[in-house]
XYZ file of C-alpha atoms in Angstrom:
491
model
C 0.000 0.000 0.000
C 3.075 2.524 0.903
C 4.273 2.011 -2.628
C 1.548 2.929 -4.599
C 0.881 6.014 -2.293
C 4.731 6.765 -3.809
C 3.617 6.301 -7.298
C 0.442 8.683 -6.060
C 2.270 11.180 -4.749
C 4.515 11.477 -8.042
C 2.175 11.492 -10.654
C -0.037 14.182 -8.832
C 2.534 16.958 -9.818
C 1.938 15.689 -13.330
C -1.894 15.038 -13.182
C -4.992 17.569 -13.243
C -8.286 17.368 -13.578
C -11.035 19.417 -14.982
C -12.326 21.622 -12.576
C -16.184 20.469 -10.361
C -18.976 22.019 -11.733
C -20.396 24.167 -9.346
C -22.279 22.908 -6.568
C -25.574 25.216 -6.677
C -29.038 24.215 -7.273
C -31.403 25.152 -9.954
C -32.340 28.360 -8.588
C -29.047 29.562 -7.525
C -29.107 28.356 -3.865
C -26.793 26.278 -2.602
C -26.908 22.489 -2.881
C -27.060 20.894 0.697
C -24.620 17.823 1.638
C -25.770 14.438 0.557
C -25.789 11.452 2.875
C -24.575 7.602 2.435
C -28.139 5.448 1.330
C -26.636 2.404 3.525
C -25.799 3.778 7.080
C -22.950 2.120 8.868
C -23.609 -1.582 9.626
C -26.448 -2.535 6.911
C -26.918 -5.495 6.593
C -26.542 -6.174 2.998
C -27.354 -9.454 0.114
C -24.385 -9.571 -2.729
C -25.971 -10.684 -6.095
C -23.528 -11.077 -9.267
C -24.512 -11.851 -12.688
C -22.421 -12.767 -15.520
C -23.908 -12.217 -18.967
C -23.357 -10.996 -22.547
C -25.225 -8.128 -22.719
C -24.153 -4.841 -21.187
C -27.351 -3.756 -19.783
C -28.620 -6.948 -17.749
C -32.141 -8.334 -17.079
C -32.115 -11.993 -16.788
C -32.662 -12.512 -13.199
C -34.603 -15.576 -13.388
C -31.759 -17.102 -15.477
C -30.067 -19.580 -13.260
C -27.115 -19.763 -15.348
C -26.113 -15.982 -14.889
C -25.501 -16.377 -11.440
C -22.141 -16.530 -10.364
C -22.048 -15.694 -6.948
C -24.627 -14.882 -4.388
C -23.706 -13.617 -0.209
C -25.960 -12.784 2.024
C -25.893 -11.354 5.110
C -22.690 -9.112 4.778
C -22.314 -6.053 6.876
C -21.464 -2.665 5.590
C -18.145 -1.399 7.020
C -17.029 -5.155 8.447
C -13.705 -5.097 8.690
C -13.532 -8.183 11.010
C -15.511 -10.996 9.220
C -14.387 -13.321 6.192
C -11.677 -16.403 6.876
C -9.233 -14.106 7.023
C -10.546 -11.601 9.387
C -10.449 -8.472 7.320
C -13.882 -8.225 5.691
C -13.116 -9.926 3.378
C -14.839 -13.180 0.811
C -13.928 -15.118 -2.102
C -16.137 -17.209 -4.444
C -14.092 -19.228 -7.725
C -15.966 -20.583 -10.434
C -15.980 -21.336 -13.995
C -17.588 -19.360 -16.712
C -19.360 -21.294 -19.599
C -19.269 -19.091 -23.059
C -20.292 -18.552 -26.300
C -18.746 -18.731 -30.016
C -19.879 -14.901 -29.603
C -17.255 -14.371 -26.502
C -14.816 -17.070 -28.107
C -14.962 -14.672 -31.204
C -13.971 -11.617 -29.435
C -17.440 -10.661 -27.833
C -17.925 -9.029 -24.988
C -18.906 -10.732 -21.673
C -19.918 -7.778 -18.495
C -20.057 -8.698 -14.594
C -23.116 -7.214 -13.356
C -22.790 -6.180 -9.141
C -25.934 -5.678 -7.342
C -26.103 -4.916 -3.472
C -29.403 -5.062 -1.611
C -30.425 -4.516 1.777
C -31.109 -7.644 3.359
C -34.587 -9.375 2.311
C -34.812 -7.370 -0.664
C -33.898 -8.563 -4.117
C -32.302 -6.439 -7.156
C -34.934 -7.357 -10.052
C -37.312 -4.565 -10.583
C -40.235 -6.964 -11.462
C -40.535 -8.206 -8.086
C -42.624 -5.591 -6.610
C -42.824 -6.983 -3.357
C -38.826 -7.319 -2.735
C -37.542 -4.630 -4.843
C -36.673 -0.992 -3.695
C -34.928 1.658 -5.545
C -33.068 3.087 -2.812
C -32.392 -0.119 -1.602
C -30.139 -1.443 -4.028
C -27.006 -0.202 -5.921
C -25.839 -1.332 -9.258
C -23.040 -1.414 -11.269
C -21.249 -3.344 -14.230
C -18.409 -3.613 -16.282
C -16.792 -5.233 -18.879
C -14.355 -7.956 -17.796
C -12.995 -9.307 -21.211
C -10.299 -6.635 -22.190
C -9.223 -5.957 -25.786
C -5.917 -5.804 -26.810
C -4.036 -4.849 -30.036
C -1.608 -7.361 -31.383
C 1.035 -5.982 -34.043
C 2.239 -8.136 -37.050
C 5.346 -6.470 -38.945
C 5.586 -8.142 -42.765
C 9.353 -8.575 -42.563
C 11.926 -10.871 -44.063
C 15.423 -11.532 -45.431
C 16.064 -9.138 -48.195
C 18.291 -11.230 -50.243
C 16.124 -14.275 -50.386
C 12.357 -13.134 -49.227
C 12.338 -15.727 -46.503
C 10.813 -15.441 -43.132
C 10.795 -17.512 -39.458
C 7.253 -15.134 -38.679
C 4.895 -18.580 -37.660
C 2.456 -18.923 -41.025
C -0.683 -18.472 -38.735
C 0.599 -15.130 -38.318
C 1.353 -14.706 -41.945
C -1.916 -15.927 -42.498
C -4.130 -13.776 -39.679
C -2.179 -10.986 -40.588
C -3.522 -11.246 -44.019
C -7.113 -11.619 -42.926
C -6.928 -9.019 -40.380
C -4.403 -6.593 -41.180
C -1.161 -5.752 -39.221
C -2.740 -4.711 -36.455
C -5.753 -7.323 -34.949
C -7.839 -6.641 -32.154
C -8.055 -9.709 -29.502
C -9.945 -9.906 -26.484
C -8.224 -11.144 -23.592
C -9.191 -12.342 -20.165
C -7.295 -12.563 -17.002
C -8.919 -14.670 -13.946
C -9.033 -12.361 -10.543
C -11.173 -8.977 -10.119
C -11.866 -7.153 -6.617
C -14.880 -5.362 -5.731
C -14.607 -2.880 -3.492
C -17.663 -1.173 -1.702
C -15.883 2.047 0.196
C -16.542 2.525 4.022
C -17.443 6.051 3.266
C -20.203 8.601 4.779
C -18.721 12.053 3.531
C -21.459 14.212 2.847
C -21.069 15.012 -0.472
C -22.238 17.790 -2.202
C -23.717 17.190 -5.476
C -21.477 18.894 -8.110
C -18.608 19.111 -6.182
C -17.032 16.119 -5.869
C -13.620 16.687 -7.079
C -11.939 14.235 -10.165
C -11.600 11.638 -10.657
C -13.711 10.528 -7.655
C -16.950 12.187 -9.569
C -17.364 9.661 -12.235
C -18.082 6.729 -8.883
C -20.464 8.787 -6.459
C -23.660 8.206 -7.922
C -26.599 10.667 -6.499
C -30.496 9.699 -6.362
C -32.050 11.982 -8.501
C -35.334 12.348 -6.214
C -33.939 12.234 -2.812
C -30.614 13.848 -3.492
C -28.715 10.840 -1.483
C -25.602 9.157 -3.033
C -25.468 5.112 -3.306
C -22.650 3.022 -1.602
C -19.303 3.601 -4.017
C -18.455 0.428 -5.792
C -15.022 -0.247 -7.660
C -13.764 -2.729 -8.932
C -10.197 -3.058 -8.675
C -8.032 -4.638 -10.640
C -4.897 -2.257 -10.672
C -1.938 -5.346 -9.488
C -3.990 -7.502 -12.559
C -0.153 -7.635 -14.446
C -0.556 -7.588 -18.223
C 1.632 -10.912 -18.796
C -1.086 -12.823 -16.486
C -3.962 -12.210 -19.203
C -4.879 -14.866 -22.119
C -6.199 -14.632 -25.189
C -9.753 -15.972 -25.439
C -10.521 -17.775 -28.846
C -12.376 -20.836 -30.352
C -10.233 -23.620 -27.896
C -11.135 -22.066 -24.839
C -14.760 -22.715 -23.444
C -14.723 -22.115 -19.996
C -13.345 -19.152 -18.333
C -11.755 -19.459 -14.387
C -12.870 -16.272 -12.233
C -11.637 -15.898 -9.063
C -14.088 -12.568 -7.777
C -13.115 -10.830 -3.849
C -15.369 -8.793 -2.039
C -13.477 -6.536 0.119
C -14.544 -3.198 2.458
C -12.215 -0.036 0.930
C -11.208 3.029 2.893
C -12.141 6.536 1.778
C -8.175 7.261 1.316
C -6.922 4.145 0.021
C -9.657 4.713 -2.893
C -8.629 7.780 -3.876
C -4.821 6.125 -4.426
C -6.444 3.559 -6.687
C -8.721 6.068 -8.624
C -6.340 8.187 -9.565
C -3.447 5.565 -10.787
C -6.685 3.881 -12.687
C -7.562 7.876 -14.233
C -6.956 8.547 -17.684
C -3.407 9.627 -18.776
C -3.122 13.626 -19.507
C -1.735 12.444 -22.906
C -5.397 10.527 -23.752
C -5.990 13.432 -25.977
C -3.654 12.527 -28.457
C -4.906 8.771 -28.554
C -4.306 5.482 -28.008
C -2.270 5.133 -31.410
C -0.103 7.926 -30.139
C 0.604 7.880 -26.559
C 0.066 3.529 -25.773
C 2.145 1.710 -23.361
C 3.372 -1.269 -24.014
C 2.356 -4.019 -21.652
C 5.866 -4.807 -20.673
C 6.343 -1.019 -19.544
C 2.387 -0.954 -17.490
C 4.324 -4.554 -15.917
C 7.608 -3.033 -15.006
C 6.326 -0.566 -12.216
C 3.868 -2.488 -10.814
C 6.472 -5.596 -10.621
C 8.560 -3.041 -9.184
C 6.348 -2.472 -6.575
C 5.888 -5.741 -5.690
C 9.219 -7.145 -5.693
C 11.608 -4.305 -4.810
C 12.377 -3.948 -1.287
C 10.671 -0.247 -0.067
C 14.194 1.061 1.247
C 16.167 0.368 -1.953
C 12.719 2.103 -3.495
C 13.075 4.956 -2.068
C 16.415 5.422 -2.779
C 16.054 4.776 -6.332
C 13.466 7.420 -6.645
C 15.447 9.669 -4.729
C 18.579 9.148 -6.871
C 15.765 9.501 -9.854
C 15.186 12.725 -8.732
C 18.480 13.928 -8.334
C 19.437 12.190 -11.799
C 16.783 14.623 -13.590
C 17.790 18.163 -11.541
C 21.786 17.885 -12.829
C 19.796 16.534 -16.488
C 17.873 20.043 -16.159
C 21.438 21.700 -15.051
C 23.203 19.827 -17.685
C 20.556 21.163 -20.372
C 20.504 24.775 -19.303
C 24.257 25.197 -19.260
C 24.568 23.901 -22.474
C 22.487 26.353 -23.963
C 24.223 28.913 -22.285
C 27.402 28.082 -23.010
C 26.551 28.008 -26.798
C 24.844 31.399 -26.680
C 27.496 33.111 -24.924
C 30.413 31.845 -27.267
C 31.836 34.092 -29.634
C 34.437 31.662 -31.173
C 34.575 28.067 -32.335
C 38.127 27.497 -32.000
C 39.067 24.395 -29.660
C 35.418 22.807 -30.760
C 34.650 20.252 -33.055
C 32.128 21.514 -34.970
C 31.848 18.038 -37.051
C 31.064 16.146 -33.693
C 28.116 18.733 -33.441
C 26.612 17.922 -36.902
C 27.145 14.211 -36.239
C 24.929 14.596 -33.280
C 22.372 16.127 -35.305
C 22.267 12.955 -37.613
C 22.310 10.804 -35.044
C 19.302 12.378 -33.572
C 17.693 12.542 -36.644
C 18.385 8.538 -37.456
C 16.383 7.737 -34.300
C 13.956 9.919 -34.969
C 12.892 8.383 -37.985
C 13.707 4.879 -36.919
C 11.306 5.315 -34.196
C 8.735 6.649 -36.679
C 9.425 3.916 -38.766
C 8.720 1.321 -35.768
C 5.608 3.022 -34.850
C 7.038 3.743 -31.256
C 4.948 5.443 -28.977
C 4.130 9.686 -29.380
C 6.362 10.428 -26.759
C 9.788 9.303 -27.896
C 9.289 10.445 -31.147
C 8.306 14.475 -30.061
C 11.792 13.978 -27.557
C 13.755 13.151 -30.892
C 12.446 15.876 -32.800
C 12.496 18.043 -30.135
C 16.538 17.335 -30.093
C 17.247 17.532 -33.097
C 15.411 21.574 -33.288
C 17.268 22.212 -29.923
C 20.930 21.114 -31.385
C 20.368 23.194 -34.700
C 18.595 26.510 -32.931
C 21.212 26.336 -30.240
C 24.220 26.025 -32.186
C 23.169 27.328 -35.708
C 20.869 30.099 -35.338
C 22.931 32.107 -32.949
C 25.953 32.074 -36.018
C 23.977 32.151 -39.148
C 23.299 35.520 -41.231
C 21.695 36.320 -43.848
C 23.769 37.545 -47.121
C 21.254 38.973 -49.906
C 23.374 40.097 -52.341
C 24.723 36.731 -52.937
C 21.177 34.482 -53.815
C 20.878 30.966 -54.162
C 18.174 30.841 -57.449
C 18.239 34.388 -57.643
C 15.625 34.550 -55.299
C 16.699 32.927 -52.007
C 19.246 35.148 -49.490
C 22.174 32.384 -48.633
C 23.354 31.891 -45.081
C 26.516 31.962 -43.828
C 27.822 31.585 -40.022
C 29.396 34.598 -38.458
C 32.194 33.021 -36.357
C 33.614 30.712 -39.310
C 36.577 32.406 -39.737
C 37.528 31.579 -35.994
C 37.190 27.353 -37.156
C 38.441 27.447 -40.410
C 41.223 30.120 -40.027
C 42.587 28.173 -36.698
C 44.154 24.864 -36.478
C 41.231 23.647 -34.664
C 39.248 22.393 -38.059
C 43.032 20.930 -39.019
C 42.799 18.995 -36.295
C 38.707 18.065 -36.583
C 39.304 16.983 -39.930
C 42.395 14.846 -39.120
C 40.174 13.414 -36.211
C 37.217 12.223 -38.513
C 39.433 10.662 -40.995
C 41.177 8.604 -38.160
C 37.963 7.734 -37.175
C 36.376 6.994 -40.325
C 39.543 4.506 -41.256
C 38.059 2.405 -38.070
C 34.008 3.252 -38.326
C 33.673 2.849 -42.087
C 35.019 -0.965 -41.955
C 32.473 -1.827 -38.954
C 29.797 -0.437 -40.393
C 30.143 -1.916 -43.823
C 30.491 -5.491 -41.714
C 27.672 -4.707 -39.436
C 25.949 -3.809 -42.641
C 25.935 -7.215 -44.555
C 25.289 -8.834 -41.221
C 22.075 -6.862 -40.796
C 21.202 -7.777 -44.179
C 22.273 -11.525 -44.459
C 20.547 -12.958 -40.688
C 18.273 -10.404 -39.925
C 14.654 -9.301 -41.463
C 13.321 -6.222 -42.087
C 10.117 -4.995 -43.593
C 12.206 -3.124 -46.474
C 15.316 -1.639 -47.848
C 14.532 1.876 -45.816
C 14.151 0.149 -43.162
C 17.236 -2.449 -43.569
C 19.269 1.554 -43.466
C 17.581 3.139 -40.834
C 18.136 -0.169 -38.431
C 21.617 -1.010 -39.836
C 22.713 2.601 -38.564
C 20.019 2.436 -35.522
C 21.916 -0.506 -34.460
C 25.258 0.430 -35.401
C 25.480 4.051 -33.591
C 23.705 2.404 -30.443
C 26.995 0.201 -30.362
C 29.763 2.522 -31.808
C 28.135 5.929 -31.004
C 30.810 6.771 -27.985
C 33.597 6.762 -30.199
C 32.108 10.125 -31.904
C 33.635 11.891 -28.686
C 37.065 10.868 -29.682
C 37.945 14.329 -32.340
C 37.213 16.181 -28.976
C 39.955 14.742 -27.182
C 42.037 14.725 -30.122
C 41.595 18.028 -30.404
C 42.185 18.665 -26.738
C 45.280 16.691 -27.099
C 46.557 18.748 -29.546
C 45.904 22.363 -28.443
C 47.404 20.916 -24.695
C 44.239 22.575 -23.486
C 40.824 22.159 -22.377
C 39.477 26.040 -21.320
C 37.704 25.945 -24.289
C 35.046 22.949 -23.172
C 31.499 23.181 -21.450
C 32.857 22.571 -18.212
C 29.823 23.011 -15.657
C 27.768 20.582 -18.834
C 30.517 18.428 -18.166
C 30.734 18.194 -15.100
C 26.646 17.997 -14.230
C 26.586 15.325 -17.401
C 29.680 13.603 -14.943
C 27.684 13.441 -11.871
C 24.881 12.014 -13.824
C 26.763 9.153 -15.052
């Protein structure tokens, strides 16, 4: 529980919501505080229903129910074979070709007051106010990419030819439902009186109100935030019975607002789920985290995480500055700078080109702009009487003469052709590896990978015509230092 409050407590600096609407009444006066429809120790009957349809009606349908309690107690915390409040029931779920061929299958929650029963046709045992509702979907879908790639010198793949074969039907990206066996529900030992119209996000969207009487229902969630994505299975044609392990479980007032804002939507949904998508491996990783890491050694590591992105920031800012406030480029290697900028550009578009997520594509672009604003702009002018077309002023940087008048490019240019006498060789070699054992979906993409791959391995050795340079001018005043030495203390 203390971990996820750290996860919490993090991405609240990054998360807000929309503001409450305002808590007045139709005539302008103000709305007066709503109380809990269940007062504290009801004695309450737990119906669940499992069906196909989302909107549920089938009481009298034996087969639909999963899981019947009576009896409980609202706010028992003591009760249950483990003495917390709370109960398990596991059965098996029968479906349909309809579910097997990625339907949808909803739980359906009812809780009544004891001696009263949740189907509206019953006159005689059903009341309104006497029973709360609520339903979900408990199949989840999931998008499954297929990449056409092979070997480009003999058209070959090792892809599995059901792949080939669903990809063909479906498309390269095919929609599966998935199930995964556990689910919580939580009714929350709550009696704040709410105000209508005031309950703050993302708690709103769970406080239901009575329309006549002005009351609010017991909250009901059902949590399934430690469900890890690598514990869920596809559902198709072989399977026909579904395992469902379902908990009942009281839920503090606090401890729900921890879980309802981690399950929230991201303040990226805007852009979409094709844009800004995590992987399931990286919605795993934090949550495994959680569970495995020991709470000392996660503290620390969010502490050093911390510190790790202030000398980042530091790093960043003092770059920029140093760049601005330099009036020569002797001492610099200016090729190392425009090397950077093709790196950056070469993950850009091989990230593009992978369909990575939104986010790692904007920070490569946004890279790329810095390096060129930050060490172009500041040294570029415009010359109109010389025109490139006759129409178009050229450009030409201000501090050249200070690099190409000095030893300094003398030295750059020795540097690079050092370096390309050792780079050139590996990357023709890493280059007809690529293309002999591994598959790619074309030849653009066979380059961008060959050099994705190759300057993930290789790319340190681009700091060598620095040093070289350093080495021999016999001095280093001319260097970054405080980027250095934040970059230094990051590493």
């Amino acid at each position: 529980l203390s971990r996820i409050f750290i996860i919490w407590a993090i991405s609240s600096w990054f998360r807000r919501g929309p503001a409450p609407q305002e808590p007045n009444g139709p005539g302008g006066s103000p709305r007066s505080p709503s109380r809990n429809l269940f007062p504290k120790d009801t004695l309450m009957d737990l119906h669940v229903y499992i069906s196909e349809h989302e909107h549920f009606s089938d009481f009298n349908l034996s087969s639909a129910l999963f899981w019947e309690k009576r009896d409980l107690v609202y706010g028992d915390w003591t009760s249950g074979e483990n003495s917390d409040g709370c109960y398990e029931h596991f059965g098996e779920v029968d479906i349909s070709q309809s579910v097997q061929r990625n339907g949808s299958i909803y739980v359906h929650v009812y809780f009544t007051k004891s001696g009263f029963h949740p189907d509206p046709r019953q006159k005689s045992l059903y009341r309104r106010l006497a029973t709360v509702h609520t339903s979900r979907m408990i199949n989840k879908y999931k998008r499954r990419r297929f990449q056409k790639t092979k070997n480009l010198l003999t058209g070959e793949t090792e892809a599995d030819p059901e792949m080939i074969k669903r990809a063909e039907d479906f498309g390269p990206v095919e929609v599966i439902s998935h199930w995964h066996p556990n689910l919580t529900i939580n009714m929350v030992d709550d009696h704040t009186p709410w105000v209508r119209g005031s309950v703050p996000p993302p708690l709103d969207q769970y406080v239901k109100f009575d329309a006549l009487s002005g009351d609010y229902f017991p909250i009901l969630y059902f949590n399934d935030y430690w469900n890890l994505q690598r514990d869920y299975f596809p559902i198709n044609e072989s399977v026909r019975r579904l395992p469902l392990r379902l908990s009942f479980c009281p839920l503090s007032l606090w401890r729900w607002q921890l879980y309802a804002a981690q399950s929230s939507r991201s303040p990226w949904g805007f852009l979409g789920d094709q844009l800004y998508e995590q992987s399931d491996d990286e919605q795993d990783s934090v949550k495994v985290a959680l569970l495995e890491t020991n709470p000392y050694l996660l503290a620390l590591t969010i502490v050093v995480s911390i510190v790790h992105s202030v000398f980042e920031f530091l790093a960043f800012k003092n770059d920029i500055q140093f760049w601005n406030s330099r009036q020569s480029l002797e001492g610099l290697s200016v090729r190392s700078v425009f090397f950077g900028v093709f790196q950056s550009l070469v993950v850009l578009l091989y990230i593009l080109d992978n369909e990575t997520n939104f986010v790692g594509g904007f920070w490569g672009f946004f890279l790329i702009i810095l390096i060129v604003f930050n060490f172009v702009a500041p040294r570029e002018q415009l010359d109109r009487e010389k025109k490139l077309g006759g129409i178009f002023p050229s450009v030409s940087f201000k501090d050249k003469s200070t690099y190409v008048e000095s030893s300094t490019k003398v030295y750059d240019d020795m540097a690079f052709r050092y370096l390309s006498w050792i780079l050139f060789p590996l990357l023709g070699c890493y280059a007809v590896y690529s293309l002999l054992y591994l598959e790619h979906k074309g030849w653009y993409s066979w380059v961008l990978s060959m050099l994705y791959g190759f300057l993930l391995t290789f790319g340190f050795i681009t700091m060598t015509p620095q040093l070289f340079i350093n080495y021999k001018l016999q001095s280093v005043a001319h260097l970054p230092w405080r980027m250095l030495t934040y970059k230094a203390l990051n590493t």
